[in-house]
Coordinates of C-alpha atoms in Angstrom, one line a residue:
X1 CA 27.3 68.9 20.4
X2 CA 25.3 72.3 20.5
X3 CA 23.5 73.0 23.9
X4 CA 20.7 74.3 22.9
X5 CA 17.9 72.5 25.2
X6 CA 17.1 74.3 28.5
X7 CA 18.8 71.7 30.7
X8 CA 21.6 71.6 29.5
X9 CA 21.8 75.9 29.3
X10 CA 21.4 75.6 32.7
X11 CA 23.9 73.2 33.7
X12 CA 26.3 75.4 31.9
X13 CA 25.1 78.8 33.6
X14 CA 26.1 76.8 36.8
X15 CA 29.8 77.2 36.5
X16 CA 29.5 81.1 36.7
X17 CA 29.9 81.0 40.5
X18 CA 33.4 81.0 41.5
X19 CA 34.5 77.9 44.0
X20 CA 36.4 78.3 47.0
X21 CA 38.4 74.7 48.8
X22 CA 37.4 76.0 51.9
X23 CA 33.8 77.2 51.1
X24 CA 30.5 75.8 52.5
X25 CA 29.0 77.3 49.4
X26 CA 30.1 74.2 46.6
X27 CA 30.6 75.8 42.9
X28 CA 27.7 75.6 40.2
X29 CA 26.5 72.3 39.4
X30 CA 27.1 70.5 42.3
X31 CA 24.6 68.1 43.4
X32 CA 24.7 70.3 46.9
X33 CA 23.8 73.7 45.4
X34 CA 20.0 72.4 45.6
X35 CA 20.4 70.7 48.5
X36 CA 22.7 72.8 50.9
X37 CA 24.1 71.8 54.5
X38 CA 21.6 72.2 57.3
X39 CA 21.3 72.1 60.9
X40 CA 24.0 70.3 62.8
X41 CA 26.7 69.4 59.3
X42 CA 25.5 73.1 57.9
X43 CA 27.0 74.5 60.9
X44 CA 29.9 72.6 61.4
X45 CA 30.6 72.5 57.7
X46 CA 30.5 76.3 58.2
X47 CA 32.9 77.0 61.0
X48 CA 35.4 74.3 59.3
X49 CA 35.0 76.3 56.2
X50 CA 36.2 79.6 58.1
X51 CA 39.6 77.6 59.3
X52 CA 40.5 76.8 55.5
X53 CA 39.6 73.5 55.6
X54 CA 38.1 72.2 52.3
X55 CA 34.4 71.7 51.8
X56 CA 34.0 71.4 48.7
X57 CA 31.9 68.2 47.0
X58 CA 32.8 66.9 44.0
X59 CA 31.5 69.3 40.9
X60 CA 34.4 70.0 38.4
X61 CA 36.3 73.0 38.5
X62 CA 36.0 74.9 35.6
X63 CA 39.4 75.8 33.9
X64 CA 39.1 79.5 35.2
X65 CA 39.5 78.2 38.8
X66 CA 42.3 76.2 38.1
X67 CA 45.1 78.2 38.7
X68 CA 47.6 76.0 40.8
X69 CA 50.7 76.4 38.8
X70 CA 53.1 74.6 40.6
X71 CA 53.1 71.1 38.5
X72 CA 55.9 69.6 40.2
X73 CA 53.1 68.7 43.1
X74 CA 52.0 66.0 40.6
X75 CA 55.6 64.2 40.6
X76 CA 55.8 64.8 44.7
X77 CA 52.5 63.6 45.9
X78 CA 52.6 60.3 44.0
X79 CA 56.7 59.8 44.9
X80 CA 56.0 60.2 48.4
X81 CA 52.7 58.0 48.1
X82 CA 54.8 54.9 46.7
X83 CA 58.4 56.4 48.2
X84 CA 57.3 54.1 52.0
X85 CA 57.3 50.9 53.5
X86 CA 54.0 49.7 52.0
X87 CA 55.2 49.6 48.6
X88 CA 58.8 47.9 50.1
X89 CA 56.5 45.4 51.5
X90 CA 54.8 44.7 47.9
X91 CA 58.7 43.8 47.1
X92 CA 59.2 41.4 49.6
X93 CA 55.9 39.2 47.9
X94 CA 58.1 37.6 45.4
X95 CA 60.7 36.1 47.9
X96 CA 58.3 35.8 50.9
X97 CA 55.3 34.4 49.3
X98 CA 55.9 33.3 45.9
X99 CA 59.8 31.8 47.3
X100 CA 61.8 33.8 44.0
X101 CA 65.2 34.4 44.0
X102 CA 66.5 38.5 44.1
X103 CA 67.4 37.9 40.9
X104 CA 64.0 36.8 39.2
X105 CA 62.3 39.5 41.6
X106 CA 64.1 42.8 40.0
X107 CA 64.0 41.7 37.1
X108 CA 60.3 41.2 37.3
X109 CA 59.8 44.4 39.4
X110 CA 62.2 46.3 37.1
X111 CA 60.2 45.5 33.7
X112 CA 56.8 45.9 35.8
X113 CA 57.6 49.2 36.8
X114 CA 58.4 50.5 33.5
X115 CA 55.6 49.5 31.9
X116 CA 52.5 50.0 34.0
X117 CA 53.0 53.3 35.3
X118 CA 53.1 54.5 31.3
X119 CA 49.6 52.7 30.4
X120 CA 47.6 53.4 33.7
X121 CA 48.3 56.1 36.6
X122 CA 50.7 58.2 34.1
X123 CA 48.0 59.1 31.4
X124 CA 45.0 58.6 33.9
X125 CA 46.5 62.0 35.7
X126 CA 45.9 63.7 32.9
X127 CA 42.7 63.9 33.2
X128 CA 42.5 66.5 36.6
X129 CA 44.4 69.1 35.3
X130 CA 42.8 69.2 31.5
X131 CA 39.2 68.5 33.2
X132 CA 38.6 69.3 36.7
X133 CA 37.0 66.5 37.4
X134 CA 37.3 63.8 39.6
X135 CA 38.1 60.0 38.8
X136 CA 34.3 59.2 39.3
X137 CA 33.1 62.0 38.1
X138 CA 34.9 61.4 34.9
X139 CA 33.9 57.6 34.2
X140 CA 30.8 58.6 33.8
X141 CA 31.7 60.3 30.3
X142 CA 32.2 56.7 29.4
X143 CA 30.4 54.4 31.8
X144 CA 26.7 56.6 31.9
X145 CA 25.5 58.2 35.4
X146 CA 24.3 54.5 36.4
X147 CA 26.7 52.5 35.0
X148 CA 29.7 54.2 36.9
X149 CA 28.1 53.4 40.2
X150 CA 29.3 50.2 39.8
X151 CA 33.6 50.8 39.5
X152 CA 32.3 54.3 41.9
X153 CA 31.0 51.8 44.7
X154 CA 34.3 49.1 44.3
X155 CA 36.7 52.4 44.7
X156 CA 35.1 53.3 47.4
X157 CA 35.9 49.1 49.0
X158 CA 39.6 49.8 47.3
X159 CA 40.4 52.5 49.0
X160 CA 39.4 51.3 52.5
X161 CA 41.0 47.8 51.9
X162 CA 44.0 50.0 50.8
X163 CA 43.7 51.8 54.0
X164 CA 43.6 48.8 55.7
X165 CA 47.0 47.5 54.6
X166 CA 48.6 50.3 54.9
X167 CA 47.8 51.2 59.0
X168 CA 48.4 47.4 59.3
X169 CA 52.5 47.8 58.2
X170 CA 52.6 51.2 59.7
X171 CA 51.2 49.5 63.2
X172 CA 53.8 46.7 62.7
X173 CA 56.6 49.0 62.0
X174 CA 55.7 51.4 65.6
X175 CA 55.4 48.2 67.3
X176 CA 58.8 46.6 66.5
X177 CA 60.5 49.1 68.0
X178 CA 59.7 47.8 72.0
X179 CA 58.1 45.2 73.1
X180 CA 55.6 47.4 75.2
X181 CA 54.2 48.4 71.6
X182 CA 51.7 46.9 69.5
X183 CA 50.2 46.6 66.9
X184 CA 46.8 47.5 67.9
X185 CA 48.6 50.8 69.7
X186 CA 50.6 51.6 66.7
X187 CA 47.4 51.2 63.8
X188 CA 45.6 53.3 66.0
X189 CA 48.0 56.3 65.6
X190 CA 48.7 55.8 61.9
X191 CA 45.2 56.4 61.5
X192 CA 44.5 59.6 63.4
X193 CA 47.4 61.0 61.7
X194 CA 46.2 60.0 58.8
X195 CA 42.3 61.4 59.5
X196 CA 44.5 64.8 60.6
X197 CA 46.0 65.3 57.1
X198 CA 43.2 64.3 54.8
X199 CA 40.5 66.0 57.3
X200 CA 42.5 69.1 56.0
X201 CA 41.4 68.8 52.1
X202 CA 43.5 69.4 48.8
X203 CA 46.1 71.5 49.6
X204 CA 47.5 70.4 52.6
X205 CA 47.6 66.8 51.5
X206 CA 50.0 67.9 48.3
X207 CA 52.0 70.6 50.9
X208 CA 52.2 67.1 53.3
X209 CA 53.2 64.9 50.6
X210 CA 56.0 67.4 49.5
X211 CA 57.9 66.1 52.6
X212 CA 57.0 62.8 53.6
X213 CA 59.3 61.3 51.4
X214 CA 62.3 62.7 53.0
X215 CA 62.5 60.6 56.0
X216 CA 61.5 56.9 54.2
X217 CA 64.5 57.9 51.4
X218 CA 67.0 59.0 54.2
X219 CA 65.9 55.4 56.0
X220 CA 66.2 53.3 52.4
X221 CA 69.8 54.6 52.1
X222 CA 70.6 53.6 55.8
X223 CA 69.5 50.5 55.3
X224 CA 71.3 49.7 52.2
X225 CA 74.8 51.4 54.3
X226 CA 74.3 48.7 57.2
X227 CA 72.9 45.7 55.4
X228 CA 75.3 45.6 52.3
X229 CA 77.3 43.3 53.2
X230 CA 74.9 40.5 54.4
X231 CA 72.9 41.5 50.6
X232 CA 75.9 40.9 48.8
X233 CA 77.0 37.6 50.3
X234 CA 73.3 36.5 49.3
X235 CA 73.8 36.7 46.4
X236 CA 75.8 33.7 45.6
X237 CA 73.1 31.8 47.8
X238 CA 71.6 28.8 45.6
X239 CA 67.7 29.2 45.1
X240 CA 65.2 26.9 43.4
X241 CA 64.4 27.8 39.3
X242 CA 61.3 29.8 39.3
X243 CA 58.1 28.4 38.6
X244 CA 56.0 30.0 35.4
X245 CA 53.2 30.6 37.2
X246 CA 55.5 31.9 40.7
X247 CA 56.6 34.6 38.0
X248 CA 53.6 35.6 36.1
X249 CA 52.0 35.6 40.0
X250 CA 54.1 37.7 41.5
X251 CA 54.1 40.1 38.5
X252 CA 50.0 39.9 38.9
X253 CA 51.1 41.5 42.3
X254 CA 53.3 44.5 41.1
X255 CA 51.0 45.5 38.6
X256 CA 47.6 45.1 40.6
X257 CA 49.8 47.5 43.2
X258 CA 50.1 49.8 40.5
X259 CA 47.0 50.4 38.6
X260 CA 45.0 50.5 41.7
X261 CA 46.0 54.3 41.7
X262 CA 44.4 54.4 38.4
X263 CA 41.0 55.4 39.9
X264 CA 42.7 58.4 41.6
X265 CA 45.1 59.9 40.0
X266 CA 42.8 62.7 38.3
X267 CA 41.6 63.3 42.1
X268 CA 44.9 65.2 43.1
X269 CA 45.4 67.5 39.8
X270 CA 42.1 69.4 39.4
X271 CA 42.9 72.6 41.0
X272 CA 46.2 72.5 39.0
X273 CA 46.5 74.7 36.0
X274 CA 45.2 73.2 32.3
X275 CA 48.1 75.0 31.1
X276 CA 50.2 72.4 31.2
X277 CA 50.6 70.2 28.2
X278 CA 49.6 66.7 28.8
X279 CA 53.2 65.2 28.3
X280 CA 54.3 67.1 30.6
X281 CA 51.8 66.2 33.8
X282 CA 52.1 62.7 32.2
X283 CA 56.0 62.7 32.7
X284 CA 55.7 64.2 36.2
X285 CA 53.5 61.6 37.1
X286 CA 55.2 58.7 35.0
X287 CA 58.5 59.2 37.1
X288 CA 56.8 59.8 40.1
X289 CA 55.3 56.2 40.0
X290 CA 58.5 54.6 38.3
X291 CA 61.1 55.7 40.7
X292 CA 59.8 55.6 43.8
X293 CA 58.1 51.7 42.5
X294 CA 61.3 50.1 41.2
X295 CA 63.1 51.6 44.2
X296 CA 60.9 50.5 47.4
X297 CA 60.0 47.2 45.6
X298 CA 63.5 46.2 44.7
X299 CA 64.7 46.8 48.2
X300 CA 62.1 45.2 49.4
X301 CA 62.8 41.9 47.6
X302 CA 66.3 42.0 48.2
X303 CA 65.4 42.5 51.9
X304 CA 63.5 39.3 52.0
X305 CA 65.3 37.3 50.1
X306 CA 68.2 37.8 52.2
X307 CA 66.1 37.5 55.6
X308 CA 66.6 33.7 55.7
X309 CA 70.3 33.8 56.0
X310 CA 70.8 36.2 58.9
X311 CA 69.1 35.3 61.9
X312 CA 68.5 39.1 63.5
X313 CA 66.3 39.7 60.2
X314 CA 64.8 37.0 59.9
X315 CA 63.9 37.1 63.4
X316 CA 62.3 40.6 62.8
X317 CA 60.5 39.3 59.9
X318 CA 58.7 37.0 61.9
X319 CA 58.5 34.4 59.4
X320 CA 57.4 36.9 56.8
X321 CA 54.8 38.1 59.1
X322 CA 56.1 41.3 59.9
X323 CA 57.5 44.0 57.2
X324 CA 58.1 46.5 60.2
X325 CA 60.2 43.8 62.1
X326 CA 62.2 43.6 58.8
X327 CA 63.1 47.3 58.5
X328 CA 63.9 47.7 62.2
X329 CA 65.9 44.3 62.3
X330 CA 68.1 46.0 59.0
X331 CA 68.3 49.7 61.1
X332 CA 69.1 48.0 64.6
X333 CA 73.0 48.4 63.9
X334 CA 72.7 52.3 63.5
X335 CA 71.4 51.9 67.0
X336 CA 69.5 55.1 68.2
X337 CA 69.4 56.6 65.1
X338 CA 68.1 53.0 63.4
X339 CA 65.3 53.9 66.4
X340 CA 64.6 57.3 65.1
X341 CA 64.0 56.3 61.6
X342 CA 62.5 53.6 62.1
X343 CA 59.6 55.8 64.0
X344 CA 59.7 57.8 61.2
X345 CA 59.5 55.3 58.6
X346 CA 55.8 54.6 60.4
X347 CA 55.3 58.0 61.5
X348 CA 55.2 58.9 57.6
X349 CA 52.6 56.0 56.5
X350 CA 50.1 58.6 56.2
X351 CA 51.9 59.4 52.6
X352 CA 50.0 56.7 51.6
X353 CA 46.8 57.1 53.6
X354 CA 46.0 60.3 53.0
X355 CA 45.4 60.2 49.1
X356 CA 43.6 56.7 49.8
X357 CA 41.3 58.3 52.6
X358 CA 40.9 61.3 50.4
X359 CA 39.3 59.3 47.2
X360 CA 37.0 57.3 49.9
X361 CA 35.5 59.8 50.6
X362 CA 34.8 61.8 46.5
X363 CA 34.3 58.6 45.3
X364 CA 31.3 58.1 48.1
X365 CA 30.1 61.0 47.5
X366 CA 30.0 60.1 43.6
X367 CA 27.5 57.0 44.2
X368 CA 24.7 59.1 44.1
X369 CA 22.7 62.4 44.4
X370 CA 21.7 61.8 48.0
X371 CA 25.2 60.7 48.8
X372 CA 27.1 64.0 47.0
X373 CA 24.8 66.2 49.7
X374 CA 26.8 64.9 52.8
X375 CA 29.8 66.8 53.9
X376 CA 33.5 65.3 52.8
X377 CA 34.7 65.6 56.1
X378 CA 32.2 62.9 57.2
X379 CA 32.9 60.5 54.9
X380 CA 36.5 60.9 56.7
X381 CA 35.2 60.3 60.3
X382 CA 33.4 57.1 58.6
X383 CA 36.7 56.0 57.1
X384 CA 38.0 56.1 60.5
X385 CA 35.8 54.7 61.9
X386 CA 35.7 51.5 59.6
X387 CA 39.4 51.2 59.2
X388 CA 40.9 50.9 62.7
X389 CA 39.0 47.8 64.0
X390 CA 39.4 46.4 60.9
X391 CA 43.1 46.6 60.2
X392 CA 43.7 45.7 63.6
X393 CA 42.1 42.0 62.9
X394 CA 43.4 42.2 59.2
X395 CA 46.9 42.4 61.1
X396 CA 47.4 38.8 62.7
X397 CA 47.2 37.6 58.7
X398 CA 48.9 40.3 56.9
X399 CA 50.1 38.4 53.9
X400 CA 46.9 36.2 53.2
X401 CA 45.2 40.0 53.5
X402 CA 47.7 42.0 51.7
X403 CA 47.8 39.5 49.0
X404 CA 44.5 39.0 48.4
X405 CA 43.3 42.5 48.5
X406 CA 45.6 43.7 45.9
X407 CA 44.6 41.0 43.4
X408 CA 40.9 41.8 43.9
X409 CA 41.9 45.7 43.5
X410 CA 43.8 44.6 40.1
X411 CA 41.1 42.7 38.5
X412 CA 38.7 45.4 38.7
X413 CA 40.5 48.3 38.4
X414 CA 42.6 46.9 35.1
X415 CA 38.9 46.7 33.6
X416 CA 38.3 50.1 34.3
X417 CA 41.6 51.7 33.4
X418 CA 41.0 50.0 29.8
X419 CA 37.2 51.2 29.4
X420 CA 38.4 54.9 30.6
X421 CA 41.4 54.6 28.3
X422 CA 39.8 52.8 25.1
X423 CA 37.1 55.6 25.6
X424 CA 39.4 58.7 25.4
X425 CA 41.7 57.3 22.7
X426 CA 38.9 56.0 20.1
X427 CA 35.9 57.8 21.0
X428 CA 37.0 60.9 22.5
X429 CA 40.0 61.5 19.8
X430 CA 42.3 61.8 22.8
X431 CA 41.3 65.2 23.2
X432 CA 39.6 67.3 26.3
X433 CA 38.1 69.8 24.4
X434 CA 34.8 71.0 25.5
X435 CA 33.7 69.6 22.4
X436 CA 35.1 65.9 23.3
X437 CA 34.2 66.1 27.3
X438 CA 30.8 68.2 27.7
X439 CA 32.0 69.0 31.5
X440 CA 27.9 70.6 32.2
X441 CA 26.7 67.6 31.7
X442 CA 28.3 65.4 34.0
X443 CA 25.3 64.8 36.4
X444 CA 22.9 64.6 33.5
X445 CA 22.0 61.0 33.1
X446 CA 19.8 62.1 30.1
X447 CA 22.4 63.8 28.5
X448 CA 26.1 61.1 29.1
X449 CA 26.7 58.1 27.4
X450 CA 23.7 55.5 28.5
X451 CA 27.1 53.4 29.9
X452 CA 25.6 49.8 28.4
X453 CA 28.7 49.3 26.6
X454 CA 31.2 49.9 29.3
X455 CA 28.6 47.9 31.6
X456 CA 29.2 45.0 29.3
X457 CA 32.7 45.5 28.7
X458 CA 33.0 45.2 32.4
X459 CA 30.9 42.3 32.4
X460 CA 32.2 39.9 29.9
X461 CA 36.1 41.0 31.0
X462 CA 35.4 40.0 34.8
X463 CA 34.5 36.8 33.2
X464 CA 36.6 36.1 31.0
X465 CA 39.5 36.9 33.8
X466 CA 37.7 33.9 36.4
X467 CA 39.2 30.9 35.2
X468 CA 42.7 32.5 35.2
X469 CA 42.0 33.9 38.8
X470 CA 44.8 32.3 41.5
X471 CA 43.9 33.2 45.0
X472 CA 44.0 31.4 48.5
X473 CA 39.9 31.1 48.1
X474 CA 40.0 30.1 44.8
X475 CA 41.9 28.7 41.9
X476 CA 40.2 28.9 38.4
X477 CA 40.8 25.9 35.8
X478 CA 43.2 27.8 33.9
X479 CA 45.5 29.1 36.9
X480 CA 45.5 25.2 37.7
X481 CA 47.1 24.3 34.6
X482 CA 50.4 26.7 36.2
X483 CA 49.8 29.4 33.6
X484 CA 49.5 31.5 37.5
X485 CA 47.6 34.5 38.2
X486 CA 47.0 36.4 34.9
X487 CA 43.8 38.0 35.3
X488 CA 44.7 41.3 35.4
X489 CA 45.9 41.1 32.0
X490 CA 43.2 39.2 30.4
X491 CA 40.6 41.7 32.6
X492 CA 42.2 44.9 30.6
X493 CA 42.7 42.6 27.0
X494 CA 38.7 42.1 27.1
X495 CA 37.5 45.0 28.8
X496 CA 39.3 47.0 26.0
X497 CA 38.2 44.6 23.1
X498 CA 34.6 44.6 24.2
X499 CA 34.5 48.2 25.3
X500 CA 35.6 49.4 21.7
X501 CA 33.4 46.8 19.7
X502 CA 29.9 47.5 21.7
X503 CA 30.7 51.3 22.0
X504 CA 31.5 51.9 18.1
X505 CA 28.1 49.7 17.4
X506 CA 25.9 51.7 19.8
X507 CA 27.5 54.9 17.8
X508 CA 26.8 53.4 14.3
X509 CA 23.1 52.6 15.9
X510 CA 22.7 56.0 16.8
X511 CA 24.1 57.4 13.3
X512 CA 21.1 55.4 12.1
X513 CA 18.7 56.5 13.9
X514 CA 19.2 60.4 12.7
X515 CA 20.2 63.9 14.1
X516 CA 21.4 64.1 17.3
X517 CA 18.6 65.1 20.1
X518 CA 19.2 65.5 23.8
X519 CA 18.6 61.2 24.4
X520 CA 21.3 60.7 21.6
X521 CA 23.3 59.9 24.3
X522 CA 26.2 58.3 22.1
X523 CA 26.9 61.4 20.3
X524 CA 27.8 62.8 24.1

């Protein structure tokens, strides 16, 4: 594609200026260059700005500012984002909710684990370093500027509901260790550490996440050391044969847990050096995801299962009300050091919060034009604001809530993942040349894709996926038959089918119709 019309000269001429993370002044092309910071959020975004923190909206970076060479930041920030207690809680689900044995739940968690990672957040981020955009920012290379408000607007839900969850097991873990605790005390300082990190910006969330994964390892091992024994006498412990549908349920779970980081992954590698190759930010990422996954969840289920049988953990569990009352009742025999890490365990949360908090707030700020000229940091205050009342009442219910948040954040974001992936394998040759990915376009809605076929990709695949839907407030016809929750599978089977059939007609329309001109928006 030649750009040879005046708009699109000028959205290139943009990228001359030279970004700065901590700069009230956002790069070329971003919304805010027309629309800059005034009165009180000018000045405040200013003085933050002079203390490093980042201000920066969501343009893409242009290769010549992306110079972070250290690539091992893309294994660390995801290990230590999965490497916690939320993601040893998604383990428990299979004994705990869905009744499995803790032999059907690793082996479900183990062939989970291996596969999703390599279809979804492993090759989604990609897409930071070799683009420099954003998650949001790049759907709309396949979903149009109007169609990507709509998986835009459901991250932004995601991430809080995420968020939610997350302060929820954090406040649980702080308040099991005394009875003068709570949870309401212990949400409540989750999320101000949490605000703390991600008020910072970009780099200090990958220099935090370089070390938050120490304490939770250091704990897992402990907790392996004390509770062997009790696991291994468990394990001759007769269970009822698992249900079909308790299986192909619980697995739902795992992977929804999974490709919910699909929609930002690319959010944490655009400042990072295109100089990688793509197998090897892929690789980084891909063991990342896998390790610290099959690790957390399998403890997690063996954990639970076990709870039942030994009446200190199953009394911390609460009747599988209370992750943090698990972990504690496990430490308690290390005594004040059991104390100590179990503090820590909580303390660390953040590791998880601070990505989620992070892509609130891009991903609101990629809605629309008026939304991309408010400050970042605000969006973080909002976040805040939303997320401690809320996880405090989400707490008496944490399973009902964990569960049916994560099943909701599958459906949609399987869809997604398969139109962003179907897009850059068929359409885009799986390559991120200039030539494939137009970058100076990406706020043109006259010049990217017009996003109908993606629209009704999405469409037809949410669908298609409602009568295989299992959920506490509803049970579609399918899922009734015991087949279980399988609608994130059939969401990403359709999305991808559909996707590929209507976009490669809208292209063979276009062909049709003649030369390319600025509205040939399939040829972007």
């Amino acid at each position: 594609m030649q750009s040879n019309t005046a708009e699109e000269k000028q959205a290139e001429s943009n990228f001359d200026s030279t970004p700065d993370l901590a700069s009230d002044k956002p790069m070329g092309a971003d919304l805010e260059d027309n629309h800059h910071h005034t009165g009180f959020l000018g000045r405040v975004t200013v003085l933050l700005s002079r203390y490093g923190i980042e201000t920066h909206g969501i343009a893409p970076v242009p290769a010549e500012e992306r110079l972070e060479t250290r690539w091992y930041q893309m294994f660390f920030v995801w290990f230590s984002a999965n490497m916690n207690i939320l993601t040893f809680s998604t383990g428990t689900v299979g004994p705990a909710f869905f009744a499995l044995g803790v032999r059907d739940s690793i082996t479900i968690i183990v062939i989970i684990d291996l596969v999703i990672p390599d279809t979804s957040s492993g090759a989604s981020a990609v897409f930071g370093p070799k683009l420099g955009t954003r998650a949001m920012v790049q759907a709309r290379f396949s979903w149009g500027y109007f169609g990507a408000i709509i998986p835009t607007v459901l991250n932004v839900f995601s991430m809080q509901g995420f968020l939610i969850l997350n302060c929820i097991v954090g406040g649980q873990t702080l308040a099991s260790l005394s009875s003068h605790l709570d949870d309401t005390l212990g949400i409540v300082i989750i999320g101000i550490i949490s605000l703390a990190v991600t008020f910072c910006g970009y780099r200090i969330i990958h220099w935090y996440e370089s070390i938050a994964w120490i304490p939770n390892v250091i704990a897992f091992i402990t907790m392996l050391a004390v509770g062997y024994p009790q696991l291994r006498e468990n394990q001759s412990v007769p269970v009822s044969p698992a249900t079909p549908a308790e299986v192909i349920s619980f697995a739902s779970i795992l992977a929804s847990s999974i490709l919910s980081w699909c929609p930002m992954t690319p959010d944490y590698g655009v400042y990072h050096s295109p100089a990688a190759s793509s197998a090897r930010i892929f690789i980084y990422t891909y063991l990342a995801f896998f390790t610290a996954s099959v690790t957390a969840h399998t403890l997690g289920a063996a954990f639970a299962a076990t709870a039942p049988n030994v009446p200190a953990w199953n009394a911390g569990f609460d009747d599988s009300s209370s992750v943090g009352g698990l972990l504690y009742s496990v430490l308690l025999p290390a005594g004040a050091f059991g104390k100590l890490l179990t503090a820590l365990v909580a303390l660390s949360i953040p590791s998880a919060c601070a990505p989620t908090m992070y892509t609130f707030s891009t991903s609101f700020m990629a809605v629309a034009t008026w939304f991309a000229t408010v400050p970042r940091w605000v969006y973080i205050l909002i976040s805040e604001g939303i997320l401690i009342p809320v996880a405090i009442i989400g707490a008496k219910k944490f399973y009902t809530t964990f569960v049916d948040i994560l099943d909701i954040i599958g459906y949609w974001s399987s869809v997604f993942s398969a139109i962003i992936l179907t897009e850059h394998v068929l359409f885009r040759k799986a390559s991120f040349s200039e030539d494939q990915y137009p970058i100076a376009t990406w706020n043109s809605y006259i010049l990217l894709p017009n996003g109908i076929p993606a629209v009704l990709a999405f469409v037809c695949a949410c669908g298609a996926l409602v009568p295989f839907m299992s959920q506490a407030w509803y049970v579609g016809p399918v899922a009734k038959q015991g087949s279980g929750d399988v609608g994130v599978y059939v969401g990403f089977v359709v999305g991808a089918i559909t996707y590929a059939l209507a976009r490669g007609l809208e292209k063979m329309w276009y062909r049709k119709e003649g030369p390319v001109v600025v509205s040939d928006v399939s040829k972007v």
